[in-house]
mmCIF file of C-alpha atoms in Angstrom:
data_model
loop_
_atom_site.group_PDB
_atom_site.id
_atom_site.type_symbol
_atom_site.label_atom_id
_atom_site.label_comp_id
_atom_site.label_asym_id
_atom_site.label_seq_id
_atom_site.Cartn_x
_atom_site.Cartn_y
_atom_site.Cartn_z
ATOM 1 C CA MET A 1 149.265 100.617 59.359
ATOM 2 C CA GLU A 2 148.291 98.889 63.244
ATOM 3 C CA ARG A 3 146.437 102.039 64.228
ATOM 4 C CA GLU A 4 144.563 101.851 60.760
ATOM 5 C CA ILE A 5 143.794 97.709 61.212
ATOM 6 C CA TYR A 6 142.582 98.766 64.893
ATOM 7 C CA GLU A 7 140.374 101.362 63.863
ATOM 8 C CA LEU A 8 139.073 99.185 60.921
ATOM 9 C CA SER A 9 138.234 96.047 62.850
ATOM 10 C CA SER A 10 136.662 98.106 65.841
ATOM 11 C CA LEU A 11 134.677 99.828 62.976
ATOM 12 C CA LEU A 12 133.706 96.604 61.415
ATOM 13 C CA SER A 13 132.352 95.385 64.895
ATOM 14 C CA ASP A 14 130.340 98.302 65.532
ATOM 15 C CA GLN A 15 128.915 97.944 61.879
ATOM 16 C CA ARG A 16 127.859 94.263 62.663
ATOM 17 C CA ALA A 17 126.575 94.933 66.119
ATOM 18 C CA LEU A 18 124.366 97.608 64.682
ATOM 19 C CA ILE A 19 123.108 95.591 61.541
ATOM 20 C CA GLU A 20 122.065 93.173 64.358
ATOM 21 C CA ASN A 21 120.353 95.585 66.424
ATOM 22 C CA LEU A 22 118.235 96.605 63.350
ATOM 23 C CA MET A 23 117.161 92.992 62.602
ATOM 24 C CA GLN A 24 115.844 92.069 66.080
ATOM 25 C CA MET A 25 114.332 95.603 65.684
ATOM 26 C CA SER A 26 112.408 94.846 62.937
ATOM 27 C CA GLY A 27 111.217 91.486 63.793
ATOM 28 C CA GLU A 28 113.663 89.081 62.118
ATOM 29 C CA ASP A 29 112.329 85.979 62.557
ATOM 30 C CA ARG A 30 115.887 84.053 63.821
ATOM 31 C CA THR A 31 114.049 80.421 64.651
ATOM 32 C CA SER A 32 116.980 78.970 62.002
ATOM 33 C CA VAL A 33 119.587 80.588 64.091
ATOM 34 C CA GLY A 34 117.999 78.470 67.361
ATOM 35 C CA THR A 35 117.512 75.571 65.319
ATOM 36 C CA SER A 36 120.879 75.703 64.612
ATOM 37 C CA SER A 37 122.714 75.974 67.492
ATOM 38 C CA LEU A 38 120.059 73.407 69.101
ATOM 39 C CA HIS A 39 121.442 71.075 66.310
ATOM 40 C CA ASN A 40 124.861 72.357 67.301
ATOM 41 C CA SER A 41 124.686 71.534 70.977
ATOM 42 C CA SER A 42 123.610 68.093 70.471
ATOM 43 C CA PHE A 43 125.872 67.426 67.431
ATOM 44 C CA SER A 44 128.676 68.129 70.437
ATOM 45 C CA THR A 45 127.319 65.550 72.999
ATOM 46 C CA ASN A 46 130.181 62.987 73.806
ATOM 47 C CA PRO A 47 129.053 59.542 72.996
ATOM 48 C CA ILE A 48 131.479 57.993 75.219
ATOM 49 C CA ASN A 49 129.630 55.080 76.451
ATOM 50 C CA VAL A 50 128.256 54.078 73.270
ATOM 51 C CA LEU A 51 131.615 53.919 71.486
ATOM 52 C CA MET A 52 133.008 52.515 74.393
ATOM 53 C CA GLN A 53 130.705 49.311 73.696
ATOM 54 C CA LYS A 54 131.867 49.394 69.877
ATOM 55 C CA MET A 55 135.565 49.550 69.596
ATOM 56 C CA GLY A 56 137.874 47.895 71.999
ATOM 57 C CA GLY A 57 141.280 50.037 73.084
ATOM 58 C CA ILE A 58 139.667 53.441 73.352
ATOM 59 C CA ALA A 59 138.754 53.650 77.168
ATOM 60 C CA GLY A 60 141.978 54.651 78.542
ATOM 61 C CA VAL A 61 141.942 57.456 75.840
ATOM 62 C CA LEU A 62 138.328 58.320 76.161
ATOM 63 C CA ASN A 63 138.201 58.182 79.921
ATOM 64 C CA ASN A 64 141.266 60.648 80.440
ATOM 65 C CA LEU A 65 140.428 63.521 77.957
ATOM 66 C CA PRO A 66 141.391 66.832 79.375
ATOM 67 C CA ASN A 67 138.353 68.843 79.881
ATOM 68 C CA SER A 68 138.991 70.860 76.635
ATOM 69 C CA ASP A 69 138.649 67.772 74.767
ATOM 70 C CA ARG A 70 135.533 66.470 73.159
ATOM 71 C CA VAL A 71 134.292 63.582 70.496
ATOM 72 C CA ILE A 72 133.172 65.949 68.009
ATOM 73 C CA MET A 73 131.847 63.130 65.594
ATOM 74 C CA HIS A 74 131.772 59.466 64.916
ATOM 75 C CA GLY A 75 130.739 57.143 62.393
ATOM 76 C CA GLU A 76 131.561 53.765 60.309
ATOM 77 C CA VAL A 77 132.915 54.333 56.479
ATOM 78 C CA ILE A 78 134.361 51.626 54.057
ATOM 79 C CA GLN A 79 137.699 52.393 53.202
ATOM 80 C CA LEU A 80 138.962 51.297 50.022
ATOM 81 C CA ASP A 81 142.029 49.695 48.411
ATOM 82 C CA ASN A 82 144.351 53.304 47.849
ATOM 83 C CA ASP A 83 145.201 50.979 43.965
ATOM 84 C CA SER A 84 141.933 48.828 42.525
ATOM 85 C CA MET A 85 139.467 51.306 44.230
ATOM 86 C CA ARG A 86 137.643 48.311 45.754
ATOM 87 C CA PRO A 87 136.261 48.212 48.822
ATOM 88 C CA GLN A 88 138.096 46.367 51.836
ATOM 89 C CA HIS A 89 136.223 46.830 54.805
ATOM 90 C CA THR A 90 134.039 48.989 57.218
ATOM 91 C CA VAL A 91 135.984 50.896 59.894
ATOM 92 C CA MET A 92 135.089 53.039 62.716
ATOM 93 C CA LEU A 93 136.091 56.830 62.850
ATOM 94 C CA ILE A 94 136.190 58.943 66.182
ATOM 95 C CA LEU A 95 137.085 62.567 65.834
ATOM 96 C CA LEU A 96 138.546 64.336 68.713
ATOM 97 C CA SER A 97 139.658 67.491 69.316
ATOM 98 C CA ASP A 98 143.120 66.794 68.638
ATOM 99 C CA ARG A 99 142.964 63.538 67.329
ATOM 100 C CA LEU A 100 141.762 60.951 65.338
ATOM 101 C CA LEU A 101 141.312 57.394 66.148
ATOM 102 C CA ILE A 102 140.863 54.803 63.204
ATOM 103 C CA GLY A 103 139.538 51.391 63.768
ATOM 104 C CA HIS A 104 139.107 48.292 62.046
ATOM 105 C CA PRO A 105 136.978 45.304 62.165
ATOM 106 C CA SER A 106 137.257 42.783 65.201
ATOM 107 C CA SER A 107 136.068 39.146 65.779
ATOM 108 C CA GLY A 108 136.279 39.559 69.863
ATOM 109 C CA LYS A 109 134.082 41.373 72.267
ATOM 110 C CA TYR A 110 133.743 44.517 70.563
ATOM 111 C CA ARG A 111 133.073 44.751 66.749
ATOM 112 C CA PHE A 112 136.028 47.420 66.166
ATOM 113 C CA GLN A 113 139.107 47.829 67.548
ATOM 114 C CA LEU A 114 141.359 50.000 67.739
ATOM 115 C CA ASP A 115 143.949 49.924 65.009
ATOM 116 C CA SER A 116 145.602 53.550 65.020
ATOM 117 C CA THR A 117 145.433 57.140 65.920
ATOM 118 C CA HIS A 118 146.933 60.266 64.564
ATOM 119 C CA SER A 119 147.464 63.596 65.569
ATOM 120 C CA LEU A 120 145.095 66.377 63.525
ATOM 121 C CA ASN A 121 148.581 68.274 63.073
ATOM 122 C CA ASN A 122 149.622 65.497 60.702
ATOM 123 C CA LEU A 123 146.871 64.436 58.567
ATOM 124 C CA ALA A 124 144.544 66.152 56.021
ATOM 125 C CA ALA A 125 141.276 65.579 54.718
ATOM 126 C CA VAL A 126 140.798 65.727 50.707
ATOM 127 C CA ASN A 127 137.764 65.688 48.791
ATOM 128 C CA ILE A 128 137.510 63.124 45.881
ATOM 129 C CA LYS A 129 136.275 64.728 42.951
ATOM 130 C CA ASP A 130 134.022 62.820 40.141
ATOM 131 C CA ARG A 131 137.066 62.396 37.914
ATOM 132 C CA GLU A 132 139.107 60.433 40.081
ATOM 133 C CA GLY A 133 136.411 58.361 41.869
ATOM 134 C CA GLY A 134 133.840 57.825 39.527
ATOM 135 C CA GLU A 135 129.910 56.741 40.416
ATOM 136 C CA THR A 136 130.576 57.060 44.257
ATOM 137 C CA ALA A 137 132.693 60.011 43.826
ATOM 138 C CA SER A 138 130.280 62.152 45.515
ATOM 139 C CA SER A 139 130.919 60.166 48.797
ATOM 140 C CA MET A 140 134.506 59.699 48.848
ATOM 141 C CA PHE A 141 137.346 61.147 50.414
ATOM 142 C CA LYS A 142 140.832 60.665 51.333
ATOM 143 C CA LEU A 143 143.071 61.119 54.230
ATOM 144 C CA LEU A 144 146.323 61.876 53.767
ATOM 145 C CA ILE A 145 148.713 60.534 56.666
ATOM 146 C CA PHE A 146 152.026 60.497 56.452
ATOM 147 C CA PRO A 147 153.786 58.725 54.421
ATOM 148 C CA GLY A 148 150.465 57.078 52.616
ATOM 149 C CA GLN A 149 146.886 58.414 52.777
ATOM 150 C CA ARG A 150 143.606 56.101 52.743
ATOM 151 C CA ILE A 151 140.650 56.259 50.915
ATOM 152 C CA PHE A 152 136.843 55.999 52.456
ATOM 153 C CA VAL A 153 133.387 56.156 51.518
ATOM 154 C CA ALA A 154 130.696 57.597 53.879
ATOM 155 C CA GLU A 155 127.376 56.505 53.774
ATOM 156 C CA SER A 156 125.936 59.516 51.384
ATOM 157 C CA ALA A 157 127.819 62.957 49.858
ATOM 158 C CA ARG A 158 126.319 65.092 53.352
ATOM 159 C CA LYS A 159 127.732 62.969 55.577
ATOM 160 C CA LYS A 160 131.341 63.127 53.633
ATOM 161 C CA LYS A 161 130.902 67.104 54.175
ATOM 162 C CA GLU A 162 130.509 66.554 57.500
ATOM 163 C CA TRP A 163 133.733 64.609 57.601
ATOM 164 C CA LEU A 164 135.591 67.213 55.706
ATOM 165 C CA ASP A 165 134.258 70.407 57.458
ATOM 166 C CA CYS A 166 134.515 68.777 60.943
ATOM 167 C CA ILE A 167 138.246 67.536 60.787
ATOM 168 C CA GLU A 168 139.035 71.203 58.573
ATOM 169 C CA THR A 169 137.476 73.292 61.848
ATOM 170 C CA ALA A 170 139.299 70.703 64.440
ATOM 171 C CA LYS A 171 142.681 71.334 62.807
ATOM 172 C CA ARG A 172 142.059 75.043 62.468
ATOM 173 C CA GLU A 173 140.462 75.294 66.643
ATOM 174 C CA LEU A 174 144.022 73.055 67.320
ATOM 175 C CA LEU A 175 146.129 75.413 65.362
ATOM 176 C CA ARG A 176 144.536 78.660 67.176
ATOM 177 C CA GLU A 177 144.877 77.235 70.708
ATOM 178 C CA GLY A 178 148.744 76.333 69.955
ATOM 179 C CA SER A 179 148.929 79.994 69.238
ATOM 180 C CA LEU A 180 147.092 81.557 71.986
ATOM 181 C CA VAL A 181 149.608 79.232 74.228
ATOM 182 C CA ARG A 182 152.710 80.556 72.365
ATOM 183 C CA GLN A 183 151.234 84.349 72.766
ATOM 184 C CA ALA A 184 150.525 83.718 76.356
ATOM 185 C CA THR A 185 154.369 82.029 76.982
ATOM 186 C CA ILE A 186 155.708 85.185 75.046
ATOM 187 C CA ARG A 187 153.459 87.299 76.702
ATOM 188 C CA GLY A 188 154.802 85.520 80.211
ATOM 189 C CA LYS A 189 158.359 86.217 78.881
ATOM 190 C CA ARG A 190 158.562 90.024 77.492
ATOM 191 C CA ARG A 191 156.754 90.628 81.262
ATOM 192 C CA GLN A 192 160.174 88.925 82.782
ATOM 193 C CA ASP A 193 162.684 90.891 80.556
ATOM 194 C CA LEU A 194 160.465 94.447 81.456
ATOM 195 C CA SER A 195 160.788 93.408 84.950
ATOM 196 C CA ALA A 196 164.314 92.554 84.822
ATOM 197 C CA LYS A 197 165.086 96.285 83.386
ATOM 198 C CA THR A 198 164.795 97.304 86.987
ATOM 199 C CA GLU A 199 167.908 95.494 88.067
ATOM 200 C CA PRO A 200 170.853 96.902 88.232
ATOM 201 C CA ALA A 201 172.665 98.364 85.205
ATOM 202 C CA ASN A 202 175.460 95.465 85.079
ATOM 203 C CA GLN A 203 172.570 93.109 83.785
ATOM 204 C CA LEU A 204 171.764 94.936 80.559
ATOM 205 C CA THR A 205 173.850 93.293 78.227
ATOM 206 C CA SER A 206 171.824 89.943 79.786
ATOM 207 C CA ILE A 207 168.697 91.480 78.948
ATOM 208 C CA SER A 208 169.397 92.404 75.657
ATOM 209 C CA GLU A 209 171.026 89.227 75.073
ATOM 210 C CA SER A 210 167.544 87.854 76.002
ATOM 211 C CA SER A 211 165.266 90.009 74.115
ATOM 212 C CA LYS A 212 165.747 87.724 70.941
ATOM 213 C CA SER A 213 163.559 84.984 72.895
ATOM 214 C CA PRO A 214 163.728 81.511 71.124
ATOM 215 C CA ASP A 215 159.861 81.356 71.424
ATOM 216 C CA GLU A 216 159.128 84.568 69.695
ATOM 217 C CA SER A 217 161.175 83.472 66.711
ATOM 218 C CA ALA A 218 159.524 80.112 66.606
ATOM 219 C CA TRP A 219 156.083 81.823 66.856
ATOM 220 C CA LEU A 220 157.225 84.395 64.317
ATOM 221 C CA SER A 221 158.446 81.446 61.740
ATOM 222 C CA GLU A 222 154.678 80.111 61.948
ATOM 223 C CA LEU A 223 153.201 83.167 61.966
ATOM 224 C CA PRO A 224 152.101 83.496 58.034
ATOM 225 C CA ALA A 225 150.927 80.502 57.599
ATOM 226 C CA GLU A 226 148.447 81.214 60.857
ATOM 227 C CA LEU A 227 147.916 84.437 59.280
ATOM 228 C CA ASP A 228 146.916 82.743 55.824
ATOM 229 C CA ASP A 229 144.896 80.144 57.359
ATOM 230 C CA CYS A 230 142.588 83.287 59.482
ATOM 231 C CA ILE A 231 142.748 85.313 55.869
ATOM 232 C CA ALA A 232 141.295 81.982 54.018
ATOM 233 C CA HIS A 233 138.738 81.485 56.585
ATOM 234 C CA ARG A 234 137.993 85.387 56.320
ATOM 235 C CA ASP A 235 138.734 85.120 60.639
ATOM 236 C CA MET A 236 139.592 88.730 60.805
ATOM 237 C CA ASP A 237 139.300 88.994 64.931
ATOM 238 C CA GLN A 238 141.953 86.193 65.149
ATOM 239 C CA ALA A 239 144.255 87.803 62.632
ATOM 240 C CA VAL A 240 144.079 91.259 63.566
ATOM 241 C CA GLU A 241 145.013 89.906 66.948
ATOM 242 C CA LEU A 242 148.079 88.278 65.547
ATOM 243 C CA ILE A 243 149.483 91.638 64.014
ATOM 244 C CA LEU A 244 149.068 93.487 66.846
ATOM 245 C CA GLU A 245 150.946 90.515 68.332
ATOM 246 C CA TRP A 246 153.855 91.015 65.988
ATOM 247 C CA LYS A 247 153.807 94.406 66.243
ATOM 248 C CA SER A 248 154.625 94.144 70.023
ATOM 249 C CA CYS A 249 157.219 91.939 69.959
ATOM 250 C CA THR A 250 160.783 92.419 70.355
ATOM 251 C CA THR A 251 162.509 90.034 68.229
ATOM 252 C CA ARG A 252 162.844 91.113 64.765
ATOM 253 C CA GLU A 253 163.240 88.688 61.497
ATOM 254 C CA ALA A 254 164.148 90.600 58.275
ATOM 255 C CA ALA A 255 162.438 88.013 56.259
ATOM 256 C CA ILE A 256 159.665 87.046 58.297
ATOM 257 C CA ASP A 257 158.790 91.051 58.804
ATOM 258 C CA THR A 258 158.608 91.342 55.191
ATOM 259 C CA GLN A 259 156.119 88.457 54.677
ATOM 260 C CA LEU A 260 154.379 89.748 57.550
ATOM 261 C CA ALA A 261 153.907 92.912 56.253
ATOM 262 C CA LEU A 262 152.417 92.169 52.918
ATOM 263 C CA ARG A 263 149.877 90.140 55.105
ATOM 264 C CA GLU A 264 148.653 93.339 57.395
ATOM 265 C CA ALA A 265 148.569 95.204 54.001
ATOM 266 C CA GLN A 266 146.248 92.466 52.815
ATOM 267 C CA ILE A 267 143.837 92.270 56.326
ATOM 268 C CA VAL A 268 143.809 96.254 55.967
ATOM 269 C CA GLN A 269 142.091 95.877 52.648
ATOM 270 C CA LEU A 270 140.090 92.970 53.681
ATOM 271 C CA LEU A 271 138.824 94.672 56.799
ATOM 272 C CA SER A 272 137.927 97.905 54.337
ATOM 273 C CA GLU A 273 135.779 95.670 51.953
ATOM 274 C CA GLU A 274 133.766 94.164 55.277
ATOM 275 C CA VAL A 275 133.348 97.935 56.836
ATOM 276 C CA ASN A 276 132.377 98.915 53.346
ATOM 277 C CA PHE A 277 129.833 95.962 52.788
ATOM 278 C CA ASP A 278 128.325 96.398 56.134
ATOM 279 C CA PHE A 279 127.543 99.750 55.099
ATOM 280 C CA PHE A 280 126.140 99.279 52.404
ATOM 281 C CA CYS A 281 124.227 96.289 53.713
ATOM 282 C CA LYS A 282 122.897 99.015 56.503
ATOM 283 C CA CYS A 283 121.794 101.463 53.982
ATOM 284 C CA PHE A 284 119.886 99.020 52.164
ATOM 285 C CA PHE A 285 118.499 97.466 55.278
ATOM 286 C CA PHE A 286 117.232 101.303 55.832
ATOM 287 C CA VAL A 287 115.911 102.261 52.230
ATOM 288 C CA ASN A 288 114.142 98.312 52.183
ATOM 289 C CA LYS A 289 112.092 99.465 55.414
ATOM 290 C CA SER A 290 111.503 102.969 54.554
ATOM 291 C CA VAL A 291 109.835 101.741 50.857
ATOM 292 C CA GLN A 292 107.751 98.859 52.919
ATOM 293 C CA HIS A 293 106.487 101.667 55.221
ATOM 294 C CA PHE A 294 105.631 103.857 52.127
ATOM 295 C CA VAL A 295 103.926 101.171 50.519
ATOM 296 C CA GLN A 296 101.848 99.791 53.660
ATOM 297 C CA ALA A 297 100.887 103.359 54.689
ATOM 298 C CA PRO A 298 97.688 104.114 54.154
#
């Protein structure tokens, strides 16, 4: 099964590369891609100075951001009362790589004052459907922050979608980074165990006892959920990497292994479907180009 996953993943990558090369050879217009890249580059710029002029209490947070963190999105929204759904006041939201800052109106030097900060691991952004929010539902969303929730109205439906998408993407990236850190820790522990095997035979018992690493156990317990997230977002490259990492673990938990085996089978099926779909696209491309050449021929 492990070899099948690796072969399917490699085949899928080859198919994608071939299709991209064919599109380039056909002179496919890629202006839209460049425009999107330019938009993303502009969108990811850190407007730290502007934000510190609008909101008090955030200078210490923004000035001490790690190099890997950034301001992903910011803007003003209207907070509603949870019961009556009536507007309360305007708030400022600032989405960082690992947390969300919420600022309330201030009568002091700044228009807003930092009210609270929330780790992205402890909140969820949820869309509000028409039947829940009435006429303004198209622009409404809520943040589930244990133990309660906050309801907001964005300036437009498009802006609401941006908030939902950006928060979800940031949460996924944070989860991925955490997974990579745990994998690195596990690999380091595994290398230590392997090097320890060169020690005298009287140390073999302690090595055996340490093979069931607490770090590996904790990582394995979270792995089914991480794989579910990869599958839901069709992130097959990360899913394959996680499966291969699981295969190389020395720690074994029967219940978790059963869950992971089911995810592995599902990933193999999805990879097979993607390979077949990419092959179909390649065939369609060749047929389409051949027909065009035939029609244009004198």
